[in-house]
Coordinates of C-alpha atoms (C1' of nucleotides) in Angstrom, one line a residue:
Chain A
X57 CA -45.0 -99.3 -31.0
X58 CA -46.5 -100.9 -33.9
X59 CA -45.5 -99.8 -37.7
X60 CA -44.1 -96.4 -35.8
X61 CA -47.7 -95.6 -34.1
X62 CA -48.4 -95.2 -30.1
X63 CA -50.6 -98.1 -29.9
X64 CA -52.2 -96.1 -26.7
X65 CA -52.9 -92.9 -29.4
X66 CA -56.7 -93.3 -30.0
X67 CA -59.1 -92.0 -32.8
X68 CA -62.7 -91.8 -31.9
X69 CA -65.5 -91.2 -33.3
X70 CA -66.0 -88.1 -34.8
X71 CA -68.2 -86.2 -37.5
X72 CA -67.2 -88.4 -40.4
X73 CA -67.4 -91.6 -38.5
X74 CA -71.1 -90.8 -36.7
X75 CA -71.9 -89.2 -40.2
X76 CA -70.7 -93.5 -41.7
X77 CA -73.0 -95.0 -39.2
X78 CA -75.5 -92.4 -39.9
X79 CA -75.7 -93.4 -43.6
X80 CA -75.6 -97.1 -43.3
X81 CA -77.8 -97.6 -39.9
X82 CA -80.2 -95.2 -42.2
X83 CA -80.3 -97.9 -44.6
X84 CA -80.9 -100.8 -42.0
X85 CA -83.5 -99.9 -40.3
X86 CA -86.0 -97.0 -41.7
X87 CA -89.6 -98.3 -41.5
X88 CA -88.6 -100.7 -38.8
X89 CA -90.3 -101.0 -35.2
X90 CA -88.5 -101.8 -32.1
X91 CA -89.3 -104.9 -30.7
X92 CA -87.2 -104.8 -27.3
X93 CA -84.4 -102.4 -25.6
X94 CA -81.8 -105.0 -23.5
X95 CA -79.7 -102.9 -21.2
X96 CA -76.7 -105.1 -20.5
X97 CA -74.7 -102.2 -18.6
X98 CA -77.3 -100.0 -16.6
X99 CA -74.6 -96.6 -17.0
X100 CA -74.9 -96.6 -20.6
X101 CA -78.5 -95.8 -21.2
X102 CA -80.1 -93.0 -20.0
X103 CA -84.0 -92.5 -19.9
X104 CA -86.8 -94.6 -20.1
X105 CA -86.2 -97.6 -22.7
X106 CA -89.5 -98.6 -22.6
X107 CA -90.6 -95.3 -24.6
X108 CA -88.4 -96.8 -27.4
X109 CA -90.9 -100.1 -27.6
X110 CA -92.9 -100.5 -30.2
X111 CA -92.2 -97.1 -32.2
X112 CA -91.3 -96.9 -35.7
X113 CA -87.9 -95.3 -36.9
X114 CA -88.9 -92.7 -39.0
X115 CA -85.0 -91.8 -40.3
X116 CA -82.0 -90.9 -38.8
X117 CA -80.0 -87.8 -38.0
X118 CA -77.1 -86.2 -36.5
X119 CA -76.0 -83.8 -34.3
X120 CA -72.6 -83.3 -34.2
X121 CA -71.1 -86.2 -32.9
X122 CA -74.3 -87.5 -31.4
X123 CA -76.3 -90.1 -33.5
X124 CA -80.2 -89.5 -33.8
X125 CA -82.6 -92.5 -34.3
X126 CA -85.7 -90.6 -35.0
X127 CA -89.1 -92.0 -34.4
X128 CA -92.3 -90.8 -36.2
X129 CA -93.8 -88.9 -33.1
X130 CA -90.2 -87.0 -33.3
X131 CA -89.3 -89.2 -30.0
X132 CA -85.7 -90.7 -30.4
X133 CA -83.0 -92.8 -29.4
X134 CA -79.8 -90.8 -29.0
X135 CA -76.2 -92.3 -29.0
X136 CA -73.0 -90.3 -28.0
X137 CA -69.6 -92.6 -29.1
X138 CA -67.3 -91.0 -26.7
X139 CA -64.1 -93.0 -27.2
X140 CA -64.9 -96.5 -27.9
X141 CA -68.5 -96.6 -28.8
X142 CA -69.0 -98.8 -31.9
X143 CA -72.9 -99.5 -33.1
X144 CA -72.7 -103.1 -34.9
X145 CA -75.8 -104.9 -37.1
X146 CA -77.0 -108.3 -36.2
X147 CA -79.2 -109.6 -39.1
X148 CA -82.4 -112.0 -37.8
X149 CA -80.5 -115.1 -36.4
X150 CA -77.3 -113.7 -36.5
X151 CA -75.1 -114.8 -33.4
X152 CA -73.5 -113.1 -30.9
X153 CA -73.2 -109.8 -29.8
X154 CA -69.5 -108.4 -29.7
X155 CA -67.3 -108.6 -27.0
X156 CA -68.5 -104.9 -25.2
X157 CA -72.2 -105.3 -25.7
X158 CA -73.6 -102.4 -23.4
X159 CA -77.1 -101.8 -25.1
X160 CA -79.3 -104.4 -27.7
X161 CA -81.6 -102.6 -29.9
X162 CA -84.0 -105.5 -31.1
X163 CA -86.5 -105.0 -34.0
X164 CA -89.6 -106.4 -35.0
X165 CA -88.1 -109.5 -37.4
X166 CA -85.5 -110.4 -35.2
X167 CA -82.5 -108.0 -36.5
X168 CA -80.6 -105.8 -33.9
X169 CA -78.2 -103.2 -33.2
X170 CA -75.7 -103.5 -30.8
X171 CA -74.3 -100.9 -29.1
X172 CA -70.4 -101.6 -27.8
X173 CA -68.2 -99.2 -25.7
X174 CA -65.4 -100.8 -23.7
X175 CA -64.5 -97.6 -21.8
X176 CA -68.3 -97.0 -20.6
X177 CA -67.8 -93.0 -21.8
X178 CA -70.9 -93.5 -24.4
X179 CA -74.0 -93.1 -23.5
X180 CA -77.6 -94.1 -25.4
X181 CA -80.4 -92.0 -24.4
X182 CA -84.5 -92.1 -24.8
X183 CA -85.6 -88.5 -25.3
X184 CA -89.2 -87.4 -26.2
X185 CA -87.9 -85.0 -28.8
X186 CA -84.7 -85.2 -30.6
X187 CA -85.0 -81.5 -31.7
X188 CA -84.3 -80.2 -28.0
X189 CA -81.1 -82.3 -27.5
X190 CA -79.2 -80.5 -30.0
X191 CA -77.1 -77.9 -28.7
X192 CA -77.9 -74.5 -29.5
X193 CA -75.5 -71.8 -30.6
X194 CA -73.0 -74.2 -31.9
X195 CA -72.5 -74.1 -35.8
X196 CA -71.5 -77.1 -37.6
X197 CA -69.6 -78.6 -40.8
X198 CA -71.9 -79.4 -43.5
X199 CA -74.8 -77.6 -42.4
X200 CA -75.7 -73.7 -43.0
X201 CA -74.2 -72.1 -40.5
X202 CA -71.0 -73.2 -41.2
X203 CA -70.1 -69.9 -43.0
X204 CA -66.9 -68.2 -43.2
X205 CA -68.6 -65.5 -41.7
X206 CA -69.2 -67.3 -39.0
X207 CA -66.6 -69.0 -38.7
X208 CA -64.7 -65.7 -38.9
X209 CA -66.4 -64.3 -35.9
X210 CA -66.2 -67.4 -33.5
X211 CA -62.8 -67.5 -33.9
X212 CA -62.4 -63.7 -33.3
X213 CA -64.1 -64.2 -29.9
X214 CA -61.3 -66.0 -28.5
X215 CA -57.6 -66.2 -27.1
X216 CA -58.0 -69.5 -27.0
X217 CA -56.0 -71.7 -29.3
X218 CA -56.9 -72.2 -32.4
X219 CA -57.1 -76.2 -31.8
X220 CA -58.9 -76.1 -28.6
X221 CA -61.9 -73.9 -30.1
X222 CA -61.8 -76.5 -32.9
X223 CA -62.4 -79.2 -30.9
X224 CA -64.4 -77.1 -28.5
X225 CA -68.2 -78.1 -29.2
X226 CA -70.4 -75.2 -27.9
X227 CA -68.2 -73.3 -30.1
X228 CA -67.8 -75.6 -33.4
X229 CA -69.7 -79.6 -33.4
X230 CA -68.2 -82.6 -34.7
X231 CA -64.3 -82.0 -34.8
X232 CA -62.6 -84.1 -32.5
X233 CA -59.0 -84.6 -31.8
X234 CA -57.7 -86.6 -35.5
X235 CA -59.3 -83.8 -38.0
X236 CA -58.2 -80.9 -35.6
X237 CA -54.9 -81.7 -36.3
X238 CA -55.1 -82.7 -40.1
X239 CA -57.3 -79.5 -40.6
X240 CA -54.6 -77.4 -39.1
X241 CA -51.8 -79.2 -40.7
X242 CA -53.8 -78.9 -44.3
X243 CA -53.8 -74.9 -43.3
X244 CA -50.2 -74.7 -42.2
X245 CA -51.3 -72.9 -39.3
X246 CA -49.6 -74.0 -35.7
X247 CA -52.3 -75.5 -33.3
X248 CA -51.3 -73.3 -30.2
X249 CA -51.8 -69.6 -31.8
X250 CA -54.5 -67.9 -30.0
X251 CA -57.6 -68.2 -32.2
X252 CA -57.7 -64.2 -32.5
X253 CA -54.4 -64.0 -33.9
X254 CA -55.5 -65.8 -37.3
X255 CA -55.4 -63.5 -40.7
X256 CA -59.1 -63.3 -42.8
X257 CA -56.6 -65.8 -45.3
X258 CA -55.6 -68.4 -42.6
X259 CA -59.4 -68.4 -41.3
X260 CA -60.7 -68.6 -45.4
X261 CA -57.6 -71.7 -45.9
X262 CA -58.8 -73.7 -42.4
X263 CA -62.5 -73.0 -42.8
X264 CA -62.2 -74.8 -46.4
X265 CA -59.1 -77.3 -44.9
X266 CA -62.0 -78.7 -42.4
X267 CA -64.5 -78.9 -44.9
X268 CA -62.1 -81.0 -47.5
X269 CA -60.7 -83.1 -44.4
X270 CA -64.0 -84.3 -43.4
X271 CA -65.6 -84.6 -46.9
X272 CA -62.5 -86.8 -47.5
X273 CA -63.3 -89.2 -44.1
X274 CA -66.6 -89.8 -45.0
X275 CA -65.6 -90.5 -48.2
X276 CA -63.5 -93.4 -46.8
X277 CA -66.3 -93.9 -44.2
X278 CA -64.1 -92.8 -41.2
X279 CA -61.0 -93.4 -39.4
X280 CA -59.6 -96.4 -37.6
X281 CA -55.8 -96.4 -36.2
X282 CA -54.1 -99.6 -35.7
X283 CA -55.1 -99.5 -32.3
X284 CA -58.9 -98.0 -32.3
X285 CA -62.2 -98.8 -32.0
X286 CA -64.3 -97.3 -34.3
X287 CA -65.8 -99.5 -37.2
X288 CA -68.7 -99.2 -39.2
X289 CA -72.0 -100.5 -38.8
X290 CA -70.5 -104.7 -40.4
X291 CA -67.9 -104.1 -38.2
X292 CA -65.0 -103.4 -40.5
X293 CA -62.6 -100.4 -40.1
X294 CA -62.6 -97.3 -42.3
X295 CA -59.8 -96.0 -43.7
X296 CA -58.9 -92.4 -44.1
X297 CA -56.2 -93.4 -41.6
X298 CA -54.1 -94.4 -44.6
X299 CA -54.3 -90.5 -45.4
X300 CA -53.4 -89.3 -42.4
X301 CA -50.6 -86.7 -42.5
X302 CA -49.9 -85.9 -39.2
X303 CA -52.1 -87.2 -36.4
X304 CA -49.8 -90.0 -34.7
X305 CA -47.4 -89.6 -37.0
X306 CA -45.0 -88.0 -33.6
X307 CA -41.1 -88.4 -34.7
X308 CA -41.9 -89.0 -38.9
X309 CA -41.1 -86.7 -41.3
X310 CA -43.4 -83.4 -42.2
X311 CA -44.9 -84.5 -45.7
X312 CA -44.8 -80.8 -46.9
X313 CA -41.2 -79.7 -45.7
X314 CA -37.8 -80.8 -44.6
X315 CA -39.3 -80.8 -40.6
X316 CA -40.6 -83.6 -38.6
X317 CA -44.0 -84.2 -37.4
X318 CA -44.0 -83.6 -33.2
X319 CA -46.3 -84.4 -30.7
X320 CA -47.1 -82.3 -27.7
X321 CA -49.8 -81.8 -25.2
X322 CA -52.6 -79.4 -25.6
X323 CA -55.6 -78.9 -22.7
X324 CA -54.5 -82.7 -22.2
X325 CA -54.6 -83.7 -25.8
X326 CA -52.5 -85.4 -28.1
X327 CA -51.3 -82.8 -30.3
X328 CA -49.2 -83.5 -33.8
X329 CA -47.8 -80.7 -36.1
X330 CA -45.0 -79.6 -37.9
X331 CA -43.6 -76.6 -36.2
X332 CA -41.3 -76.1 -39.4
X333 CA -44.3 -75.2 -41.7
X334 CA -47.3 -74.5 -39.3
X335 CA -47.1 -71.5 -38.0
Chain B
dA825 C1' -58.6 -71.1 -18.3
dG826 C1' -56.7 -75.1 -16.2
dT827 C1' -57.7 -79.6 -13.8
dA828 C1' -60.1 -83.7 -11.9
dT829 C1' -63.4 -87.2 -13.2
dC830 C1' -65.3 -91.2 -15.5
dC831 C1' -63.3 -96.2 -17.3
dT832 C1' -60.5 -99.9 -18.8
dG833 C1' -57.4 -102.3 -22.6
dG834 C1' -53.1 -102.9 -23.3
dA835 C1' -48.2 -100.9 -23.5
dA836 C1' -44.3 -100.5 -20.7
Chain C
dT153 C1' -48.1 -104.4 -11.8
dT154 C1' -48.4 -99.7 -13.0
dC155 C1' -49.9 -96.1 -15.8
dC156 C1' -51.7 -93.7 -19.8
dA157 C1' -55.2 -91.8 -23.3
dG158 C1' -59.3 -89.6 -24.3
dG159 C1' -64.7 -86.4 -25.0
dA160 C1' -67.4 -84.1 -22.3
dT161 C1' -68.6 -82.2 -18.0
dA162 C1' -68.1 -80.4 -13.4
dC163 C1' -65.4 -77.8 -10.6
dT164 C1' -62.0 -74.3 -8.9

DNA sequence: AGTATCCTGGAA
DNA sequence: TTCCAGGATACT
């Protein structure tokens, strides 16, 4: 234990962290050409890295939770996080990598990105056109088809709980494990009631509880526990973690009642509510 | 719908 | 030294 959090309780990237590197690898490297792909670990890129060479990043995108480096003949380099994926900028001379290095994205100039992932989960992929990789069907924060309509009917669909089809991504993409359980908590509605079950007002109170959650992350570009891996693209840690309310706070006290904040398992997942006032 | 699988740092 | 956590996927 550390200040009262499971050390072993990770936060990964989700749709506010991607959505941080997003923004600031935008920034880095629009307009610049890629000089060389070095695959230090041959499981964590997938395709042909030589399509990469010598094309010029045309802007960046996201699906979901996977990053899109976007050439200008719509080819691109994808990158999926997983658990411990970080993406880390290396000015022109800069030294060293970082302790996981997996993949080296080197531009024309001599600047890089560097792609770390100690558990090997993450992945970075050449595709010939990013529009294909994005899964179909799912709707998503932020984006249009993220109605309450929607939203309304997915959840209608299913017995399911409520947290598993929020986390589920051919259903809903981008919510992971952290803002599944702050979105529910911020709706007062208990993680394990089948998805059906919800009232039009509990689906209209979590369909706007998601959107404020993750507007508030990216706002504080992302989440890093005591123990996790996520940073931004220099490498230092967000911090809506300091907001947290319930995720891995298991045993402390419920923030919005007299009950305490308890951690179960759900489909294998660290689960943290307040059975007092979610219900 | 539930479970094994991948992988490994670090808690126990 | 052992064992757990976790996103996505492949099975059963």
């Amino acid at each position: 234990m550390v200040n009262g959090f499971r050390i072993l309780d990770n936060s990964l990237p989700e749709l506010p962290e991607v959505e941080t590197i997003r923004r600031q690898a935008q920034e880095k490297i629009t307009g610049k050409t890629i000089a060389g792909i070095d695959v230090l670990e041959k499981k964590s890129f997938i395709g042909d890295k030589n399509a990469a060479v010598g094309k010029t990043v045309s802007r960046l995108g996201r699906c979901a939770k996977v990053l899109q480096i976007i050439f200008k003949d719509g080819s691109a380099l994808l990158m999926h996080f997983k658990l411990t994926g970080q993406l880390l900028w290396r000015d022109a001379g800069a030294s060293g990598e970082c302790r996981f290095a997996r993949v080296v994205i080197r531009f024309n100039g001599g600047s890089r990105l560097v792609f770390c992932d100690a558990r090997k989960f993450g992945w970075v992929k050449a595709v010939p056109d990013y529009k294909k990789e994005c899964a179909a069907g799912a709707i998503e924060p932020f984006r249009d088809d993220f109605t309450q309509e929607n939203f309304s009917r997915v959840l209608k669909k299913s017995r399911r709980p409520i947290k598993i089809i929020l986390m589920d991504q051919a259903v809903i993409g981008g919510i992971g494990n952290i803002y599944a359980n702050e979105a529910l908590f911020l709706a007062r509605i208990d993680p394990f009631r089948p998805a059906n079950t919800l009232t039009a007002a509990e689906t209209k109170k979590l369909h706007a509880a998601i959107l404020n959650v993750l507007k508030k992350a990216i706002a504080c570009k992302g989440s890093s526990g005591k123990d996790e891996w996520y940073r931004q693209l220099n490498g230092l840690p967000g911090c809506y973690q300091e907001h947290f309310l319930v995720y891995q706070r298991g045993g402390k006290k419920c923030f919005g009642c007299v009950g305490k904040v308890t951690r179960k398992n759900l489909g294998g997942r660290g689960t943290f509510y307040c059975p007092v006032c979610q219900r």
